[in-house]
mmCIF file of C-alpha atoms in Angstrom:
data_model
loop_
_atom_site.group_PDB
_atom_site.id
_atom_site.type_symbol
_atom_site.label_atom_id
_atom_site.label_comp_id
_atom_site.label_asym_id
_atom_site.label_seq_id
_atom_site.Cartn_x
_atom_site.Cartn_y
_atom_site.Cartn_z
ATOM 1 C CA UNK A 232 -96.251 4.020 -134.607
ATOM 2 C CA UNK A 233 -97.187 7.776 -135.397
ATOM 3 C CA UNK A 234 -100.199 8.835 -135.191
ATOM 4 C CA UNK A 235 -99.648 12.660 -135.793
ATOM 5 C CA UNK A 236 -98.951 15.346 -132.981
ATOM 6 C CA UNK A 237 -101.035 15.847 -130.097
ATOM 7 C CA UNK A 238 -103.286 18.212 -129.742
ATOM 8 C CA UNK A 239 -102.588 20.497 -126.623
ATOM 9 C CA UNK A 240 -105.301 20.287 -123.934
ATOM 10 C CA UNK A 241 -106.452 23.826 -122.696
ATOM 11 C CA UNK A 242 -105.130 24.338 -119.330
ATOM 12 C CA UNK A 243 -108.446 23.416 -116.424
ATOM 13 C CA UNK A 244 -109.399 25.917 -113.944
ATOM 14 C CA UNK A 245 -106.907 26.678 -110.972
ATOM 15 C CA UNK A 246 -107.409 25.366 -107.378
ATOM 16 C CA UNK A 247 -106.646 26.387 -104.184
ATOM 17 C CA UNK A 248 -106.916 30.051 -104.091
ATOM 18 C CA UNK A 249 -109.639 31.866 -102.831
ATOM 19 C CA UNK A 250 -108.235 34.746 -101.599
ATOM 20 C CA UNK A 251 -109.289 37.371 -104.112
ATOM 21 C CA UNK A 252 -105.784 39.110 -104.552
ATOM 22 C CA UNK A 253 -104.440 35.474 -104.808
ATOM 23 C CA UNK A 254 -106.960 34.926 -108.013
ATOM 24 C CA UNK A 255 -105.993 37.790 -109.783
ATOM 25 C CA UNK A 256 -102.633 37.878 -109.709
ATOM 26 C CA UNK A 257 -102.550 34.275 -110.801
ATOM 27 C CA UNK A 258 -104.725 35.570 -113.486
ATOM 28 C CA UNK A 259 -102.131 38.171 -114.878
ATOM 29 C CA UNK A 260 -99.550 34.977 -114.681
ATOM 30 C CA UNK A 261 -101.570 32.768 -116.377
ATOM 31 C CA UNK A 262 -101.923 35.505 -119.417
ATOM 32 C CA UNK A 263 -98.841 35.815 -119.782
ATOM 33 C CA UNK A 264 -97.020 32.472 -119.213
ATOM 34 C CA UNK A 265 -97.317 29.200 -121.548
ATOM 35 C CA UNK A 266 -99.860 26.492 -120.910
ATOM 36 C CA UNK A 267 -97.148 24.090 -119.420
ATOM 37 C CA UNK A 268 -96.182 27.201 -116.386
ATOM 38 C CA UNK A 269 -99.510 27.927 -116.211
ATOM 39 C CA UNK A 270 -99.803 24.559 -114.491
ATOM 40 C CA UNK A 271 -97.638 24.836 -112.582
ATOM 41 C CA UNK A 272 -98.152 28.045 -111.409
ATOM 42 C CA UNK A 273 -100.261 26.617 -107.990
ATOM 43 C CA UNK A 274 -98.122 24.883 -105.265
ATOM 44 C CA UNK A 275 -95.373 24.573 -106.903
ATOM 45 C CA UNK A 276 -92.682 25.144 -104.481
ATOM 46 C CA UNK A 277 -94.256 21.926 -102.770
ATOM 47 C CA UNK A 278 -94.263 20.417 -106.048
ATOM 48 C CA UNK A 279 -90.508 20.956 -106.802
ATOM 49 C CA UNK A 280 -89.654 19.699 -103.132
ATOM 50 C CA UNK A 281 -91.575 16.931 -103.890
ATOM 51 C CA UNK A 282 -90.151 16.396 -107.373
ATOM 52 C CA UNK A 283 -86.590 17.380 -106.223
ATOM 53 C CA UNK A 284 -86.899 14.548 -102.999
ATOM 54 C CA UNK A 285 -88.240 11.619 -105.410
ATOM 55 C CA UNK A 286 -85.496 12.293 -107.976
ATOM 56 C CA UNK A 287 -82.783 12.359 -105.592
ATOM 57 C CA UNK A 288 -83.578 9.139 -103.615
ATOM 58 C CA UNK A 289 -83.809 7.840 -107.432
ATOM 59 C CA UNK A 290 -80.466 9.141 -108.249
ATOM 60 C CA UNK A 291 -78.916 6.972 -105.729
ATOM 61 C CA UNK A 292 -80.604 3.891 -106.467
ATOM 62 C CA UNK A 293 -79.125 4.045 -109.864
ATOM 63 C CA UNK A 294 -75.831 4.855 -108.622
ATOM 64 C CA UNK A 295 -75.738 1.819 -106.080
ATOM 65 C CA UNK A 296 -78.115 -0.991 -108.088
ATOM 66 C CA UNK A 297 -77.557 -0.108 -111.508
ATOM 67 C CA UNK A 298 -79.673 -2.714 -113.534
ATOM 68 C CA UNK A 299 -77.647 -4.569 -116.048
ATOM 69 C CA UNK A 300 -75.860 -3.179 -118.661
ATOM 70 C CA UNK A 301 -76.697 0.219 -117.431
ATOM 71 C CA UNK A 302 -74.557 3.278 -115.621
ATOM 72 C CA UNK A 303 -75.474 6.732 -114.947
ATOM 73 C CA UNK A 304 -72.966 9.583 -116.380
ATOM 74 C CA UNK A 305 -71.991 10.940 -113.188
ATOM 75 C CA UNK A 306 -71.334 14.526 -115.302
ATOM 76 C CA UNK A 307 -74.783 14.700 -116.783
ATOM 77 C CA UNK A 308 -76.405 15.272 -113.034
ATOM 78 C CA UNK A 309 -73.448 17.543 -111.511
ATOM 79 C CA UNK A 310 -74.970 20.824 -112.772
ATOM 80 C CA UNK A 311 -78.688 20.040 -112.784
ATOM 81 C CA UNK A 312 -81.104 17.212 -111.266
ATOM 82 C CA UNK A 313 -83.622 17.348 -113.895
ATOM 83 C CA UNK A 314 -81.518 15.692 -117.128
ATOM 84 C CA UNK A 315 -79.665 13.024 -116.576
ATOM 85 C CA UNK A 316 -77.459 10.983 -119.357
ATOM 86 C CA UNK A 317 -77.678 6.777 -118.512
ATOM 87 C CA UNK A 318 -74.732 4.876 -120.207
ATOM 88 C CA UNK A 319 -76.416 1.617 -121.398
ATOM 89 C CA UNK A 320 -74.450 -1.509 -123.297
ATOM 90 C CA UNK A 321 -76.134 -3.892 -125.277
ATOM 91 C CA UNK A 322 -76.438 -7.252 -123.166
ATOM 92 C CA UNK A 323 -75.175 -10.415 -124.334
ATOM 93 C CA UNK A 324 -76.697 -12.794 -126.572
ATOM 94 C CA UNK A 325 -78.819 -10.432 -128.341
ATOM 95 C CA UNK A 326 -78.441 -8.483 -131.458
ATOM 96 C CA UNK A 327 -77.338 -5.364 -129.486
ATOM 97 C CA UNK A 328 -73.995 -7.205 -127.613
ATOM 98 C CA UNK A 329 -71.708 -4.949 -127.234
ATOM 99 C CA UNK A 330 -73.516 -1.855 -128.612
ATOM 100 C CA UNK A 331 -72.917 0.993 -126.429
ATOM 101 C CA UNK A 332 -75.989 3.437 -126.505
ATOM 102 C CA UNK A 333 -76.961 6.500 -124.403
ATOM 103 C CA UNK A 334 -80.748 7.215 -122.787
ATOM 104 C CA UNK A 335 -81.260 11.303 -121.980
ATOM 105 C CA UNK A 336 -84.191 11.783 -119.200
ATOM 106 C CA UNK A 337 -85.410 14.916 -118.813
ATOM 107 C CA UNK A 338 -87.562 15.477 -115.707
ATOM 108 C CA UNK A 339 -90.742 18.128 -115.062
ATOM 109 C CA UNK A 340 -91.772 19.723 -111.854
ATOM 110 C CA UNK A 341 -94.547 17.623 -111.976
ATOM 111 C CA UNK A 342 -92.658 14.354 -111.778
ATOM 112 C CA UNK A 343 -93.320 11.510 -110.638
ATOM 113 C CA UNK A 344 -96.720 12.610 -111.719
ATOM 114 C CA UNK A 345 -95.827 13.960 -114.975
ATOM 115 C CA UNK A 346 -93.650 10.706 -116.866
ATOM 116 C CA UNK A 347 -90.264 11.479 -118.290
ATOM 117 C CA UNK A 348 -89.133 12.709 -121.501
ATOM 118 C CA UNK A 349 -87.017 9.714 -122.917
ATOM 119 C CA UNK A 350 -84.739 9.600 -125.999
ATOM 120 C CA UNK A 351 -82.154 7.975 -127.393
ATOM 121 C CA UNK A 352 -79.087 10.067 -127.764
ATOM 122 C CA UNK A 353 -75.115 10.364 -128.819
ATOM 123 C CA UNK A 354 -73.832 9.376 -132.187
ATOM 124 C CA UNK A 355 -75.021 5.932 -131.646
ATOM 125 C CA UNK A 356 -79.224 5.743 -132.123
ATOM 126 C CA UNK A 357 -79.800 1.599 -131.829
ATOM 127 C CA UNK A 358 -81.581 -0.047 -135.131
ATOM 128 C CA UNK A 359 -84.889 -1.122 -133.987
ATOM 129 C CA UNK A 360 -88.292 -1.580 -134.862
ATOM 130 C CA UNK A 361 -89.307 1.053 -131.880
ATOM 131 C CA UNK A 362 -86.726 3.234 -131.906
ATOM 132 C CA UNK A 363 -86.951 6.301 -134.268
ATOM 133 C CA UNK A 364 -83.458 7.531 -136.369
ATOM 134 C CA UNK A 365 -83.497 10.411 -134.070
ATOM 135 C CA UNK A 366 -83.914 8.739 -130.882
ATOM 136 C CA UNK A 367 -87.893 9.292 -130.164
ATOM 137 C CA UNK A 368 -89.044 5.655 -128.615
ATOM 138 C CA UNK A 369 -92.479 4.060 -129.232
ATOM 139 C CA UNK A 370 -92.921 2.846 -125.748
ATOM 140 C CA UNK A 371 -96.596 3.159 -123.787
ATOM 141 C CA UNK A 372 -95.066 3.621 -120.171
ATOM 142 C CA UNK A 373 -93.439 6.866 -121.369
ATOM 143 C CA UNK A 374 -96.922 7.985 -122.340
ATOM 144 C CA UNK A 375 -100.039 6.832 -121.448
ATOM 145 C CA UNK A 376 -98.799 3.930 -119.557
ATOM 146 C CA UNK A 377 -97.095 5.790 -116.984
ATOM 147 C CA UNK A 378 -97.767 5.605 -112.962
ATOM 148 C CA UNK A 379 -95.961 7.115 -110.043
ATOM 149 C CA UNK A 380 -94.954 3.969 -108.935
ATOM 150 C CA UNK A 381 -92.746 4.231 -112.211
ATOM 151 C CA UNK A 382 -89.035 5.288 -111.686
ATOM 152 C CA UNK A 383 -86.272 5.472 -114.050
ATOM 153 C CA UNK A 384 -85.011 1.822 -112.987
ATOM 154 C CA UNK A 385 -88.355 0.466 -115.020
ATOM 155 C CA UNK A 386 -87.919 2.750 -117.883
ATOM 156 C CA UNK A 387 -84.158 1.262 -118.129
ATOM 157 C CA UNK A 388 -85.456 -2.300 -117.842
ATOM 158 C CA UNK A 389 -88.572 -1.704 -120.286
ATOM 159 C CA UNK A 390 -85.981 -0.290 -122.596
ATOM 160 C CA UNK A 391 -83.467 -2.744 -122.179
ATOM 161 C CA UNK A 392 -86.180 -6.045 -122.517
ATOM 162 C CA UNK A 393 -87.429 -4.117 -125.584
ATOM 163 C CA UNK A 394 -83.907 -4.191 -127.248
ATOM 164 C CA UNK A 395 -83.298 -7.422 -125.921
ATOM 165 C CA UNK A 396 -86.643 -9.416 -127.470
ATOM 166 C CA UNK A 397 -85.614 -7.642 -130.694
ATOM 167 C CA UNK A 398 -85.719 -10.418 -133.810
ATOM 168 C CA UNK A 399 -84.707 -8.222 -136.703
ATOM 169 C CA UNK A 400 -82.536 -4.796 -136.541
ATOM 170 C CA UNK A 401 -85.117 -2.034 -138.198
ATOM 171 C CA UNK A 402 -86.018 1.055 -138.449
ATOM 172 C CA UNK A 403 -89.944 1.971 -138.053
ATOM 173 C CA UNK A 404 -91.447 1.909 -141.420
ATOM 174 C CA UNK A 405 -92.651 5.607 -140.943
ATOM 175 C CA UNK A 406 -89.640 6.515 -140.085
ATOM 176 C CA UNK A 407 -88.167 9.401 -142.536
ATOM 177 C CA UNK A 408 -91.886 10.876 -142.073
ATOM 178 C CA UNK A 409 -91.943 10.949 -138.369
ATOM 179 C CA UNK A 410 -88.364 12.858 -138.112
ATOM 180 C CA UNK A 411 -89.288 15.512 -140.482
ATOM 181 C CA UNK A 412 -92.321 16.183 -138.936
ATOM 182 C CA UNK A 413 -92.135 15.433 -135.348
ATOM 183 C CA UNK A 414 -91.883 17.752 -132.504
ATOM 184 C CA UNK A 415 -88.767 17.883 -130.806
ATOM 185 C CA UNK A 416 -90.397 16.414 -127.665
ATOM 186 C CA UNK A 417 -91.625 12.800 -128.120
ATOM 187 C CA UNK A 418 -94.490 13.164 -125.434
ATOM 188 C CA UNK A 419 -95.978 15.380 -127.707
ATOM 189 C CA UNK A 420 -96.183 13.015 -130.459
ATOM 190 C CA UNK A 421 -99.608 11.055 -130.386
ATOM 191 C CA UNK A 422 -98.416 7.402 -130.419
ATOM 192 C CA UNK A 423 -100.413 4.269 -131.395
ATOM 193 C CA UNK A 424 -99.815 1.161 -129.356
ATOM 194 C CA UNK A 425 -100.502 -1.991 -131.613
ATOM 195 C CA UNK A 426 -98.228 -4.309 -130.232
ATOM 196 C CA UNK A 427 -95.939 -5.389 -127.200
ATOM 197 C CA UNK A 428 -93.306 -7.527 -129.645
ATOM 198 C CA UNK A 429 -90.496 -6.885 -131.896
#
């Protein structure tokens, strides 16, 4: 459910410099970059060897053990490593059989620290009680829930036991409110957890 958009957290103070030249050039960065570069402005070619390394070893585990009902779109990851498009079928015996959806994952430098950003996407946005008209999803491991030990193989299987357990095809009840006045990016959107059923 919606709660209303978050509030952005001032960025904390920057580690790991001490050299004095080192401090005040990242100084005149962080005045003129955005609080999301400004974190990232320390370490972060270690950061995006890190992030680049975890993604790719996750790449190929979806590639060779798919879980069911779900492909990756080989095109989506040919010109970048940081959005990928997952093909993903409705699975049998539930009220999505045969439904042919697509998931979009966008990836930050900071990942696997940093979770995902997660939407539904394509003409077809599935009906569900969790699952907003334009393709935000109320689900706590993209949010608060999330852990490094997280990959994009649990976000496929959290999304496709969510659709699965579904009793009743819905839309959210705050629904037409939440698309007119959400942000584009679900993580920004400060969700309220009340329940783990359909």
């Amino acid at each position: 459910e919606y709660m209303g958009k978050r509030r952005r957290k001032r960025p904390g103070k920057s580690a790991g410099f001490t050299a004095a030249a080192a401090a005040a050039a990242a100084l005149r960065l962080s005045r003129s970059r955005p609080a999301a570069q400004r974190a990232d402005t320390l370490g972060s070619g270690s950061i995006m060897a890190s992030m680049q390394k975890r993604l790719q070893k996750e790449l190929l585990a979806l590639q060779n053990d798919p879980p069911a009902g779900m492909t990756l779109n080989e095109k989506s990851v040919q010109n970048s490593i940081t959005q990928w498009i997952v093909d993903m079928e409705g699975a049998s015996g539930t009220l999505y059989e045969g439904e042919k959806f697509q998931l979009l994952f966008k990836f930050s430098s900071r990942y696997p620290f940093d979770s995902p950003q997660v939407v539904f996407t394509g003409e077809n946005i599935p009906v569900h009680p969790h699952v907003y008209s334009n393709g935000h999803i109320c689900l706590s491991i993209l949010t608060e829930d999330w852990s490094p030990a997280l990959s994009v193989q649990s976000v496929c299987l959290s999304i496709i036991s969510m659709l699965s357990s579904c009793k009743e095809k819905r839309r959210p009840p705050d629904n037409s409110f939440y698309v007119r006045t959400c942000n584009k990016n679900p993580k920004k959107t400060k969700w309220w957890y009340h329940d783990d059923t359909c």
